[in-house]
Amino acid sequence: MNPSRPVPLGFFVAAMLKPGSVGVVTPRSFRFDEPLALASGSSVSAYELRVETYGQLNADCSNAVLICHALNASHHVAGVAGDDPKDIGWWDNMVGPGKPVDTNRFFVVGVNNLGSCFGSTGPMSVSPATGRPYGASFPVVTVEDWVNAQARLADTLGIRRWAAVMGGSLGGMQALSWSIQYPERIAHCVAIASAPKLSAQNIAFNEVARTAIRSDPDFHGGDYYAKGVVPRSGLRVARMIGHITYLSGEDMAEKFGRALRGRELDAEYQFHYEVEFEVESYLRYQGDKFSEYFDANTYLLITRALDYFDPARGTGGDLVAALKPATAKFLLAAFTTDWRFPPERSREIVEALIATGRDVSYAEIDAPHGHDAFLLEDPRYHRVVRAYFDNIAEEVGV
Amino acid sequence: MNPSRPVPLGFFVAAMLKPGSVGVVTPRSFRFDEPLALASGSSVSAYELRVETYGQLNADCSNAVLICHALNASHHVAGVAGDDPKDIGWWDNMVGPGKPVDTNRFFVVGVNNLGSCFGSTGPMSVSPATGRPYGASFPVVTVEDWVNAQARLADTLGIRRWAAVMGGSLGGMQALSWSIQYPERIAHCVAIASAPKLSAQNIAFNEVARTAIRSDPDFHGGDYYAKGVVPRSGLRVARMIGHITYLSGEDMAEKFGRALRGRELDAEYQFHYEVEFEVESYLRYQGDKFSEYFDANTYLLITRALDYFDPARGTGGDLVAALKPATAKFLLAAFTTDWRFPPERSREIVEALIATGRDVSYAEIDAPHGHDAFLLEDPRYHRVVRAYFDNIAEEVGV
């Protein structure tokens, strides 16, 4: 055997995906030609959304589940991308045949949000008005705007009412907003590791990340596309900051502690400013990787959508009043070591929902992995979601 | 009265300083011509330390207290700088006549550490070998190196044994290191809001800050002095990150919440990426101010000294064994909302000291201000320090 000959990648994919994967998937783009009015008063004239679907929509279109993504994810929720066998969906452990969100029973929709950088219309796209990338001229969008765009997608797909809208973190905020904006179109709202609004500290971390991007000379005020550069340093720093907030201190201590990079714990220090500790190497790697695929304007846009999300703003800060229109049933889950959106934040939502008389389940899961726990395969967490979706399946009759 | 005529600044100083200030102070520089060997194996051939002193050294030189500074502070601990009446010492609420560290009884020494940027020899200084600023060639220094340099200063001042060595945060690490390196030269060690070593998360935050500085094109690998530029953007981001970790989430919620900058809480959002929230404005201001006075190479150097501090490294991770040489008495204090160096970290030290049979007092103070609490005038905190120093005064007979 020629050692330089690549092993067919399908082999690795098969090994990496648990039994029950949706397999190779191909995204589709949906074009919307009617302008979308935005919360800011601005609008986008026409736009595309990149979408993946898994499973089959049933005859009465009652088994559809929308998965909303958080900051850096996309429509590619499950399975393996047709054009890159290493590109496995970000929630593949959650969505698939026999998985907690079972694609043998549900028709699952993953959508890349407006303003993101994975195929949907965003700052990288060419503006029809100028023939050049939108760049800094792409409008600020909000969680509510995303939900409006997703509702149009639902219309196109023939889905009048979602069996469930589900997401973690910022994705959970979209699910929550669905329950307020379109109460009649969502039967169940599943919001994991989420919050009713950002805290001052949350906004502060976002602002530092944005400052890092904006102050990168390659940012050019957001119009870097034409210059053939990318504000890579800024993105790197932004991602490193974000990454620290996704992990718990305990988790970092467990994973890295004070281990030296590539050397014994008791080796002599090297006394330099290059990588000395394992955790530095890890962070640099995460930052580098991210800066190669993520768009800086999208980072600004999505963190700003996070900052602005505050459904109780229209009701004088009263979350109970804000949730009054909701008719869905709710599942919320939070993780004990999540210090970005700690359980207290989910409990605020739970308590407001109880006060409005809504049907709400809440799981507080003792998991060591911080905010990132919502992406990981914790058996107790997955058991909760599975049980909840089993009930939905029964309701829907699938 | 001519409104453009400045009010004498002395008026403001008098109003700002509580009764009991040490008043106007003038720093002195001490030159050391014998090379100082460093932990890294490198050395500095000759160096200066910038120093302030308050109070009078008594006849038997037994009433001297050394105050060690943390990341961004200096020798200017108390009083008002002679050349800038607005420049009040960073621990002026703690040190002065009638204050917890009472300069009517103690001779207090503030020293700017080697490698810092407030008058002591550091990366900004001219290297005698090249006739140009050290820049990137300034050696990495450690907490232990600083203590060795401070010990030489003590020799020069005629202080054989400190009544106390005291510091907060990184300053507390220096006090702790004194008790191990020079047990016979320190009677009391006072370490506030400190830790026996950084956690992985602590190192991670430092590394992001350093990455922001290093990737600023004006950094020029640390040799920016000759170029007439300063890596201001990088410093700004570094400071913003640091600042978030100095405050507690509760404190930020209390101080800023989701308040909009200069507008009513329920005003319309402006939907842009400029300052929208009060907390953004605050962070930008802190970052800007810092980037005007702090040296970027010093930021790297001091955060690295923090990373490297780990006295138990030489004893296979056994802090009890590391503290065995210590003979001082100890006061430790920590603040409940400090998530940079939370009380658990101080308790690690306390427990190790108890295991070595040392005399140790420990106060855990329920204060809302996070890590920064050590700089603030919390009555319970100051009462603890005052009582401790009253005992020292009695021991010393002052």
GROMACS .gro file of C-alpha atoms in nm, chain B:
model
  398
  399MET     CA    1  -1.317   8.674   3.925
  400ASN     CA    2  -1.186   8.566   3.592
  401PRO     CA    3  -1.358   8.234   3.520
  402SER     CA    4  -1.070   8.115   3.305
  403ARG     CA    5  -0.829   8.152   3.593
  404PRO     CA    6  -0.762   7.813   3.741
  405VAL     CA    7  -0.862   7.752   4.098
  406PRO     CA    8  -0.544   7.664   4.287
  407LEU     CA    9  -0.514   7.287   4.262
  408GLY     CA   10  -0.421   7.258   4.626
  409PHE     CA   11  -0.784   7.326   4.700
  410PHE     CA   12  -0.899   7.013   4.517
  411VAL     CA   13  -0.623   6.805   4.665
  412ALA     CA   14  -0.728   6.908   5.013
  413ALA     CA   15  -1.087   6.819   4.930
  414MET     CA   16  -0.999   6.483   4.777
  415LEU     CA   17  -0.756   6.356   5.035
  416LYS     CA   18  -0.912   6.247   5.360
  417PRO     CA   19  -0.770   6.404   5.674
  418GLY     CA   20  -0.459   6.205   5.750
  419SER     CA   21  -0.290   6.216   5.412
  420VAL     CA   22   0.086   6.199   5.399
  421GLY     CA   23   0.060   6.512   5.182
  422VAL     CA   24   0.285   6.601   4.892
  423VAL     CA   25   0.548   6.338   4.827
  424THR     CA   26   0.856   6.321   4.609
  425PRO     CA   27   0.999   5.994   4.484
  426ARG     CA   28   1.367   5.909   4.507
  427SER     CA   29   1.570   5.680   4.286
  428PHE     CA   30   1.815   5.429   4.420
  429ARG     CA   31   2.087   5.296   4.195
  430PHE     CA   32   2.230   4.947   4.226
  431ASP     CA   33   2.553   4.881   4.043
  432GLU     CA   34   2.603   4.519   4.129
  433PRO     CA   35   2.443   4.292   3.864
  434LEU     CA   36   2.123   4.120   3.975
  435ALA     CA   37   2.103   3.753   3.878
  436LEU     CA   38   1.754   3.659   3.765
  437ALA     CA   39   1.556   3.336   3.787
  438SER     CA   40   1.580   3.300   3.411
  439GLY     CA   41   1.959   3.274   3.426
  440SER     CA   42   1.988   3.618   3.274
  441SER     CA   43   2.081   3.927   3.475
  442VAL     CA   44   2.058   4.304   3.478
  443SER     CA   45   2.394   4.471   3.503
  444ALA     CA   46   2.283   4.781   3.691
  445TYR     CA   47   1.943   4.921   3.771
  446GLU     CA   48   1.748   5.189   3.948
  447LEU     CA   49   1.443   5.156   4.166
  448ARG     CA   50   1.202   5.445   4.212
  449VAL     CA   51   1.089   5.471   4.573
  450GLU     CA   52   0.861   5.673   4.797
  451THR     CA   53   0.870   5.663   5.176
  452TYR     CA   54   0.624   5.792   5.433
  453GLY     CA   55   0.673   5.836   5.805
  454GLN     CA   56   0.996   5.807   6.002
  455LEU     CA   57   1.224   5.509   6.041
  456ASN     CA   58   1.272   5.459   6.415
  457ALA     CA   59   1.610   5.431   6.586
  458ASP     CA   60   1.634   5.052   6.575
  459CYS     CA   61   1.487   5.038   6.223
  460SER     CA   62   1.210   4.805   6.341
  461ASN     CA   63   0.904   4.993   6.216
  462ALA     CA   64   0.947   4.959   5.839
  463VAL     CA   65   0.664   4.836   5.619
  464LEU     CA   66   0.713   4.748   5.255
  465ILE     CA   67   0.415   4.789   5.022
  466CYS     CA   68   0.436   4.582   4.702
  467HIS     CA   69   0.237   4.682   4.397
  468ALA     CA   70   0.028   4.481   4.154
  469LEU     CA   71   0.010   4.500   3.776
  470ASN     CA   72  -0.045   4.864   3.698
  471ALA     CA   73   0.054   5.047   4.015
  472SER     CA   74   0.384   5.188   4.134
  473HIS     CA   75   0.593   5.324   4.419
  474HIS     CA   76   0.338   5.604   4.455
  475VAL     CA   77   0.134   5.440   4.730
  476ALA     CA   78   0.013   5.739   4.930
  477GLY     CA   79  -0.009   6.116   4.930
  478VAL     CA   80  -0.008   6.344   4.632
  479ALA     CA   81   0.267   6.355   4.373
  480GLY     CA   82   0.470   6.677   4.380
  481ASP     CA   83   0.454   6.716   4.004
  482ASP     CA   84   0.083   6.640   3.960
  483PRO     CA   85  -0.161   6.742   4.232
  484LYS     CA   86  -0.427   6.510   4.087
  485ASP     CA   87  -0.200   6.207   4.119
  486ILE     CA   88  -0.299   6.053   4.449
  487GLY     CA   89  -0.128   5.732   4.564
  488TRP     CA   90  -0.304   5.408   4.476
  489TRP     CA   91  -0.342   5.295   4.836
  490ASP     CA   92  -0.386   5.638   4.993
  491ASN     CA   93  -0.696   5.519   5.179
  492MET     CA   94  -0.482   5.254   5.350
  493VAL     CA   95  -0.154   5.432   5.421
  494GLY     CA   96  -0.120   5.764   5.603
  495PRO     CA   97  -0.130   5.928   5.944
  496GLY     CA   98  -0.409   5.763   6.142
  497LYS     CA   99  -0.492   5.524   5.859
  498PRO     CA  100  -0.486   5.142   5.892
  499VAL     CA  101  -0.116   5.143   5.806
  500ASP     CA  102  -0.040   5.442   6.022
  501THR     CA  103   0.253   5.653   5.906
  502ASN     CA  104   0.268   5.817   6.249
  503ARG     CA  105   0.396   5.485   6.372
  504PHE     CA  106   0.539   5.307   6.069
  505PHE     CA  107   0.800   5.394   5.811
  506VAL     CA  108   0.632   5.287   5.491
  507VAL     CA  109   0.820   5.214   5.170
  508GLY     CA  110   0.664   5.203   4.825
  509VAL     CA  111   0.883   5.070   4.546
  510ASN     CA  112   0.831   5.050   4.173
  511ASN     CA  113   0.941   4.706   4.063
  512LEU     CA  114   1.217   4.623   3.819
  513GLY     CA  115   1.067   4.610   3.471
  514SER     CA  116   0.782   4.845   3.549
  515CYS     CA  117   0.738   5.177   3.374
  516PHE     CA  118   0.719   5.438   3.649
  517GLY     CA  119   1.081   5.531   3.692
  518SER     CA  120   1.249   5.203   3.778
  519THR     CA  121   1.468   5.032   3.522
  520GLY     CA  122   1.256   4.851   3.267
  521PRO     CA  123   1.207   4.793   2.896
  522MET     CA  124   1.176   5.169   2.834
  523SER     CA  125   1.515   5.235   2.994
  524VAL     CA  126   1.830   5.274   2.794
  525SER     CA  127   2.041   4.962   2.794
  526PRO     CA  128   2.402   5.046   2.881
  527ALA     CA  129   2.514   4.776   2.637
  528THR     CA  130   2.347   4.928   2.331
  529GLY     CA  131   2.267   5.288   2.420
  530ARG     CA  132   1.909   5.221   2.307
  531PRO     CA  133   1.596   5.127   2.505
  532TYR     CA  134   1.596   4.764   2.614
  533GLY     CA  135   1.262   4.695   2.448
  534ALA     CA  136   1.221   4.328   2.374
  535SER     CA  137   1.570   4.255   2.509
  536PHE     CA  138   1.471   4.335   2.867
  537PRO     CA  139   1.484   4.004   3.051
  538VAL     CA  140   1.181   3.823   3.189
  539VAL     CA  141   1.163   3.882   3.564
  540THR     CA  142   0.981   3.688   3.832
  541VAL     CA  143   0.822   3.765   4.166
  542GLU     CA  144   1.131   3.612   4.327
  543ASP     CA  145   1.354   3.850   4.128
  544TRP     CA  146   1.152   4.146   4.247
  545VAL     CA  147   1.187   4.032   4.606
  546ASN     CA  148   1.563   4.001   4.560
  547ALA     CA  149   1.574   4.355   4.423
  548GLN     CA  150   1.360   4.479   4.711
  549ALA     CA  151   1.595   4.308   4.959
  550ARG     CA  152   1.884   4.511   4.822
  551LEU     CA  153   1.676   4.822   4.864
  552ALA     CA  154   1.613   4.721   5.226
  553ASP     CA  155   1.990   4.689   5.273
  554THR     CA  156   2.041   5.038   5.135
  555LEU     CA  157   1.770   5.181   5.359
  556GLY     CA  158   1.923   5.008   5.661
  557ILE     CA  159   1.623   4.783   5.713
  558ARG     CA  160   1.738   4.443   5.827
  559ARG     CA  161   1.389   4.316   5.895
  560TRP     CA  162   1.052   4.447   5.781
  561ALA     CA  163   0.785   4.486   6.045
  562ALA     CA  164   0.557   4.386   5.760
  563VAL     CA  165   0.557   4.327   5.388
  564MET     CA  166   0.214   4.391   5.244
  565GLY     CA  167   0.041   4.379   4.909
  566GLY     CA  168  -0.278   4.300   4.726
  567SER     CA  169  -0.312   4.063   4.431
  568LEU     CA  170   0.032   4.031   4.271
  569GLY     CA  171   0.157   4.247   4.560
  570GLY     CA  172   0.039   3.976   4.799
  571MET     CA  173   0.241   3.722   4.602
  572GLN     CA  174   0.552   3.930   4.663
  573ALA     CA  175   0.475   3.946   5.035
  574LEU     CA  176   0.430   3.568   5.037
  575SER     CA  177   0.755   3.521   4.850
  576TRP     CA  178   0.939   3.739   5.102
  577SER     CA  179   0.828   3.502   5.376
  578ILE     CA  180   0.984   3.211   5.186
  579GLN     CA  181   1.294   3.376   5.040
  580TYR     CA  182   1.395   3.589   5.340
  581PRO     CA  183   1.217   3.443   5.642
  582GLU     CA  184   1.447   3.621   5.886
  583ARG     CA  185   1.379   3.959   5.726
  584ILE     CA  186   1.001   3.972   5.753
  585ALA     CA  187   0.803   3.971   6.078
  586HIS     CA  188   0.457   3.990   5.924
  587CYS     CA  189   0.326   3.902   5.581
  588VAL     CA  190   0.002   4.069   5.474
  589ALA     CA  191  -0.141   3.927   5.150
  590ILE     CA  192  -0.478   4.060   5.033
  591ALA     CA  193  -0.688   3.911   4.750
  592SER     CA  194  -0.398   3.694   4.642
  593ALA     CA  195  -0.335   3.338   4.525
  594PRO     CA  196  -0.058   3.080   4.555
  595LYS     CA  197  -0.040   3.058   4.174
  596LEU     CA  198  -0.253   3.148   3.872
  597SER     CA  199  -0.524   2.916   3.747
  598ALA     CA  200  -0.547   2.811   3.382
  599GLN     CA  201  -0.824   3.069   3.338
  600ASN     CA  202  -0.605   3.343   3.492
  601ILE     CA  203  -0.322   3.255   3.251
  602ALA     CA  204  -0.571   3.247   2.963
  603PHE     CA  205  -0.685   3.604   3.030
  604ASN     CA  206  -0.322   3.718   3.048
  605GLU     CA  207  -0.243   3.546   2.721
  606VAL     CA  208  -0.534   3.714   2.541
  607ALA     CA  209  -0.418   4.051   2.668
  608ARG     CA  210  -0.063   3.981   2.553
  609THR     CA  211  -0.186   3.861   2.216
  610ALA     CA  212  -0.376   4.187   2.172
  611ILE     CA  213  -0.055   4.381   2.242
  612ARG     CA  214   0.175   4.163   2.035
  613SER     CA  215  -0.053   4.170   1.733
  614ASP     CA  216  -0.078   4.549   1.731
  615PRO     CA  217   0.134   4.651   1.429
  616ASP     CA  218   0.275   4.935   1.640
  617PHE     CA  219   0.430   4.681   1.876
  618HIS     CA  220   0.718   4.603   1.639
  619GLY     CA  221   0.815   4.296   1.837
  620GLY     CA  222   0.862   4.511   2.148
  621ASP     CA  223   1.099   4.761   1.988
  622TYR     CA  224   0.852   5.040   1.924
  623TYR     CA  225   1.035   5.315   2.116
  624ALA     CA  226   1.268   5.405   1.832
  625LYS     CA  227   0.975   5.414   1.588
  626GLY     CA  228   0.806   5.685   1.790
  627VAL     CA  229   0.489   5.480   1.822
  628VAL     CA  230   0.308   5.298   2.100
  629PRO     CA  231   0.088   4.987   2.058
  630ARG     CA  232  -0.206   5.178   2.194
  631SER     CA  233  -0.483   4.963   2.045
  632GLY     CA  234  -0.334   4.649   2.191
  633LEU     CA  235  -0.289   4.809   2.532
  634ARG     CA  236  -0.646   4.934   2.523
  635VAL     CA  237  -0.787   4.587   2.457
  636ALA     CA  238  -0.555   4.435   2.719
  637ARG     CA  239  -0.679   4.680   2.978
  638MET     CA  240  -1.044   4.631   2.888
  639ILE     CA  241  -1.008   4.255   2.936
  640GLY     CA  242  -0.823   4.305   3.263
  641HIS     CA  243  -1.079   4.552   3.385
  642ILE     CA  244  -1.367   4.309   3.338
  643THR     CA  245  -1.184   4.059   3.557
  644TYR     CA  246  -1.123   4.317   3.831
  645LEU     CA  247  -1.492   4.389   3.879
  646SER     CA  248  -1.756   4.143   3.988
  647GLY     CA  249  -2.052   4.067   3.764
  648GLU     CA  250  -2.278   4.193   4.044
  649ASP     CA  251  -2.083   4.516   4.064
  650MET     CA  252  -2.108   4.575   3.689
  651ALA     CA  253  -2.480   4.498   3.701
  652GLU     CA  254  -2.520   4.746   3.984
  653LYS     CA  255  -2.301   5.019   3.830
  654PHE     CA  256  -2.409   4.991   3.466
  655GLY     CA  257  -2.675   4.728   3.414
  656ARG     CA  258  -2.807   4.779   3.063
  657ALA     CA  259  -2.812   5.158   3.093
  658LEU     CA  260  -2.773   5.337   2.763
  659ARG     CA  261  -2.495   5.592   2.734
  660GLY     CA  262  -2.629   5.939   2.798
  661ARG     CA  263  -2.991   5.837   2.732
  662GLU     CA  264  -3.294   5.708   2.921
  663LEU     CA  265  -3.313   5.334   2.980
  664ASP     CA  266  -3.619   5.307   2.756
  665ALA     CA  267  -3.487   5.527   2.475
  666GLU     CA  268  -3.481   5.372   2.127
  667TYR     CA  269  -3.168   5.175   2.049
  668GLN     CA  270  -2.943   5.347   1.798
  669PHE     CA  271  -2.858   5.027   1.612
  670HIS     CA  272  -2.490   5.087   1.553
  671TYR     CA  273  -2.155   4.956   1.668
  672GLU     CA  274  -2.047   5.273   1.844
  673VAL     CA  275  -2.108   5.323   2.214
  674GLU     CA  276  -2.468   5.231   2.295
  675PHE     CA  277  -2.443   5.102   2.651
  676GLU     CA  278  -2.291   5.280   2.948
  677VAL     CA  279  -2.064   4.984   3.020
  678GLU     CA  280  -1.908   5.016   2.674
  679SER     CA  281  -1.830   5.379   2.734
  680TYR     CA  282  -1.677   5.300   3.069
  681LEU     CA  283  -1.455   5.024   2.930
  682ARG     CA  284  -1.341   5.234   2.637
  683TYR     CA  285  -1.254   5.516   2.874
  684GLN     CA  286  -1.056   5.283   3.099
  685GLY     CA  287  -0.875   5.138   2.799
  686ASP     CA  288  -0.793   5.477   2.650
  687LYS     CA  289  -0.666   5.620   2.976
  688PHE     CA  290  -0.447   5.318   3.043
  689SER     CA  291  -0.299   5.316   2.694
  690GLU     CA  292  -0.177   5.670   2.750
  691TYR     CA  293   0.041   5.597   3.050
  692PHE     CA  294   0.131   5.230   3.059
  693ASP     CA  295   0.415   5.065   2.874
  694ALA     CA  296   0.323   4.764   2.661
  695ASN     CA  297   0.645   4.573   2.728
  696THR     CA  298   0.586   4.618   3.100
  697TYR     CA  299   0.237   4.474   3.056
  698LEU     CA  300   0.387   4.164   2.901
  699LEU     CA  301   0.656   4.141   3.164
  700ILE     CA  302   0.429   4.176   3.466
  701THR     CA  303   0.159   3.941   3.338
  702ARG     CA  304   0.433   3.687   3.271
  703ALA     CA  305   0.565   3.725   3.626
  704LEU     CA  306   0.209   3.650   3.739
  705ASP     CA  307   0.190   3.339   3.520
  706TYR     CA  308   0.524   3.208   3.646
  707PHE     CA  309   0.459   3.262   4.016
  708ASP     CA  310   0.422   2.920   4.175
  709PRO     CA  311   0.633   2.882   4.491
  710ALA     CA  312   0.526   2.519   4.528
  711ARG     CA  313   0.683   2.435   4.193
  712GLY     CA  314   1.016   2.366   4.361
  713THR     CA  315   0.852   2.125   4.607
  714GLY     CA  316   0.663   1.908   4.359
  715GLY     CA  317   0.344   2.112   4.395
  716ASP     CA  318   0.340   2.083   4.775
  717LEU     CA  319   0.255   2.429   4.910
  718VAL     CA  320   0.301   2.317   5.270
  719ALA     CA  321   0.658   2.215   5.192
  720ALA     CA  322   0.714   2.538   4.998
  721LEU     CA  323   0.604   2.744   5.299
  722LYS     CA  324   0.816   2.545   5.547
  723PRO     CA  325   1.096   2.804   5.559
  724ALA     CA  326   0.855   3.082   5.656
  725THR     CA  327   0.871   3.212   6.013
  726ALA     CA  328   0.659   3.528   5.976
  727LYS     CA  329   0.308   3.577   6.107
  728PHE     CA  330   0.044   3.612   5.841
  729LEU     CA  331  -0.269   3.808   5.765
  730LEU     CA  332  -0.466   3.703   5.459
  731ALA     CA  333  -0.787   3.861   5.339
  732ALA     CA  334  -1.012   3.783   5.044
  733PHE     CA  335  -1.336   3.918   4.903
  734THR     CA  336  -1.643   3.707   4.835
  735THR     CA  337  -1.715   3.849   4.487
  736ASP     CA  338  -1.354   3.838   4.365
  737TRP     CA  339  -1.362   3.589   4.077
  738ARG     CA  340  -1.006   3.660   3.967
  739PHE     CA  341  -0.855   3.541   4.295
  740PRO     CA  342  -1.157   3.413   4.485
  741PRO     CA  343  -1.144   3.330   4.858
  742GLU     CA  344  -1.070   2.962   4.780
  743ARG     CA  345  -0.730   3.070   4.652
  744SER     CA  346  -0.646   3.256   4.974
  745ARG     CA  347  -0.775   2.961   5.175
  746GLU     CA  348  -0.525   2.735   4.996
  747ILE     CA  349  -0.251   2.952   5.141
  748VAL     CA  350  -0.415   2.971   5.483
  749GLU     CA  351  -0.453   2.594   5.505
  750ALA     CA  352  -0.093   2.535   5.400
  751LEU     CA  353   0.027   2.787   5.660
  752ILE     CA  354  -0.178   2.621   5.932
  753ALA     CA  355  -0.028   2.287   5.829
  754THR     CA  356   0.321   2.432   5.875
  755GLY     CA  357   0.222   2.557   6.222
  756ARG     CA  358   0.237   2.924   6.129
  757ASP     CA  359   0.041   3.196   6.306
  758VAL     CA  360  -0.220   3.306   6.051
  759SER     CA  361  -0.522   3.537   6.059
  760TYR     CA  362  -0.770   3.521   5.774
  761ALA     CA  363  -1.061   3.749   5.690
  762GLU     CA  364  -1.314   3.669   5.420
  763ILE     CA  365  -1.497   3.988   5.349
  764ASP     CA  366  -1.842   3.999   5.198
  765ALA     CA  367  -1.788   4.287   4.956
  766PRO     CA  368  -1.955   4.349   4.621
  767HIS     CA  369  -1.660   4.497   4.434
  768GLY     CA  370  -1.477   4.192   4.303
  769HIS     CA  371  -1.099   4.187   4.288
  770ASP     CA  372  -1.079   4.567   4.300
  771ALA     CA  373  -1.219   4.555   4.654
  772PHE     CA  374  -0.863   4.537   4.787
  773LEU     CA  375  -0.810   4.895   4.670
  774LEU     CA  376  -1.135   5.030   4.810
  775GLU     CA  377  -1.228   5.161   5.149
  776ASP     CA  378  -1.455   4.893   5.289
  777PRO     CA  379  -1.494   4.959   5.663
  778ARG     CA  380  -1.484   4.591   5.766
  779TYR     CA  381  -1.176   4.530   5.555
  780HIS     CA  382  -0.996   4.836   5.684
  781ARG     CA  383  -1.091   4.745   6.041
  782VAL     CA  384  -0.921   4.407   5.998
  783VAL     CA  385  -0.602   4.561   5.859
  784ARG     CA  386  -0.601   4.835   6.121
  785ALA     CA  387  -0.637   4.588   6.407
  786TYR     CA  388  -0.358   4.375   6.265
  787PHE     CA  389  -0.122   4.671   6.232
  788ASP     CA  390  -0.217   4.791   6.581
  789ASN     CA  391  -0.082   4.459   6.706
  790ILE     CA  392   0.234   4.498   6.501
  791ALA     CA  393   0.280   4.848   6.644
  792GLU     CA  394   0.249   4.705   6.992
  793GLU     CA  395   0.505   4.435   6.917
  794VAL     CA  396   0.745   4.690   6.772
  795GLY     CA  397   0.672   4.938   7.049
  796VAL     CA  398   0.566   5.231   6.830
   0.00000   0.00000   0.00000
